[in-house]
Short mmCIF file of C-alpha atoms in Angstrom, two decimals:
data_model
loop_
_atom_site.label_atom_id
_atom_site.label_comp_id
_atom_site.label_asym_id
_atom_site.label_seq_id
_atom_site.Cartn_x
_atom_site.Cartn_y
_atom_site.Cartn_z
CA UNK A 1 109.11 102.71 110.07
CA UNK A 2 105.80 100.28 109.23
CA UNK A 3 102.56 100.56 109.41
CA UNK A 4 100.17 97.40 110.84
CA UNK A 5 97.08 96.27 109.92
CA UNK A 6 94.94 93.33 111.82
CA UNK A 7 92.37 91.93 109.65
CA UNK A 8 89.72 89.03 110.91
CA UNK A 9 89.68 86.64 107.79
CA UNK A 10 86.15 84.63 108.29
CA UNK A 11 86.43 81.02 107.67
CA UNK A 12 85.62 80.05 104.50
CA UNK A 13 87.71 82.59 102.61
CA UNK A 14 88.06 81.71 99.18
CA UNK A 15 90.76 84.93 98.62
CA UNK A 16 91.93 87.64 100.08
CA UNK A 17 93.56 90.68 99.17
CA UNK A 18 94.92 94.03 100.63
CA UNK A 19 95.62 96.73 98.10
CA UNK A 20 96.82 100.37 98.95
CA UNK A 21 96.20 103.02 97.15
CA UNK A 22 97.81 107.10 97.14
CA UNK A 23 94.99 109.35 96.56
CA UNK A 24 97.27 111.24 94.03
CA UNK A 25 99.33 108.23 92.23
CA UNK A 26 96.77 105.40 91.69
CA UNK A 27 97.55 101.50 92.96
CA UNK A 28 100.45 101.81 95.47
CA UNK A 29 101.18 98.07 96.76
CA UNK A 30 99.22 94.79 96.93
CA UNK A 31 100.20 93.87 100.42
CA UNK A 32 98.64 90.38 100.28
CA UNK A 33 97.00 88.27 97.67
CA UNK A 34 96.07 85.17 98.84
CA UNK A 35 93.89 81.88 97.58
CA UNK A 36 92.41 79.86 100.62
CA UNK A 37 94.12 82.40 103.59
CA UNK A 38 94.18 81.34 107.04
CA UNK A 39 91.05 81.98 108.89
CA UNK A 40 91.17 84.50 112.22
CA UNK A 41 92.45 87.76 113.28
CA UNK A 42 96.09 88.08 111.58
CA UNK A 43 98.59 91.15 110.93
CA UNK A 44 99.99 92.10 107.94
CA UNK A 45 103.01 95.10 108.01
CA UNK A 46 103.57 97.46 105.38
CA UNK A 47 107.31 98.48 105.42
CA UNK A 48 105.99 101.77 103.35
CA UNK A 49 107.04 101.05 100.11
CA UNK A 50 105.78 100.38 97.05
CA UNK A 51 105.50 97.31 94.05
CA UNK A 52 108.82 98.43 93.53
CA UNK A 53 110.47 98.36 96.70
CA UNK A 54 110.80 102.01 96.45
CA UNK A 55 109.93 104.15 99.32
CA UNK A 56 106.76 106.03 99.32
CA UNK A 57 105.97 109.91 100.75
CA UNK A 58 104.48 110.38 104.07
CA UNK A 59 100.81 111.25 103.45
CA UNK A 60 97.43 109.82 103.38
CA UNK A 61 96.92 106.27 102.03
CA UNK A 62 93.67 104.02 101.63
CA UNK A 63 93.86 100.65 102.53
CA UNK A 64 91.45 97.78 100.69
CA UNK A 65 91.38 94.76 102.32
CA UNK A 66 88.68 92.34 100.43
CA UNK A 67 87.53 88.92 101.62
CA UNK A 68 86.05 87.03 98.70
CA UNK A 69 83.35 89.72 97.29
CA UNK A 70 83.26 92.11 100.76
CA UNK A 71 85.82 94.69 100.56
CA UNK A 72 86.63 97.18 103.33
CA UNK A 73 88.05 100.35 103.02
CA UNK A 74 90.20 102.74 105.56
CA UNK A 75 92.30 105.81 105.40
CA UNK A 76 95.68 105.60 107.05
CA UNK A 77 97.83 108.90 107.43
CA UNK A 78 101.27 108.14 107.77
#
């Protein structure tokens, strides 16, 4: 089990990051971190664990994706 997310990176993009979060336990996983990303719509898959490689409870999540200084958040039940 995964879960997919499609994010449009504008060009330009100095960083960009995608964080998720458990509304109970704080920081979950940084899915992506990168300096100068490739520009357009691109997927990034979450293989439902955490920092730790450990796997994480079915529930609610928030995704954070942030391009430079614009951040975007999202809730994503699992």
């Amino acid at each position: 089990m995964s879960a997919d997310f499609e994010v449009d990176v504008p060009q330009g993009t100095a960083r960009l990051t995608i964080e998720l979060f458990d509304r109970f336990a704080g920081h979950v996983r940084t899915l992506a971190d990168e300096s100068n990303p490739a520009p357009g719509k691109r997927t990034f898959t979450w293989d439902l664990r955490d920092d730790q490689g450990e796997p994480v409870p079915l529930r609610q999540y928030m995704v954070r994706v942030s391009c430079d200084d614009i951040s975007e958040s999202r809730l994503v039940f699992l």
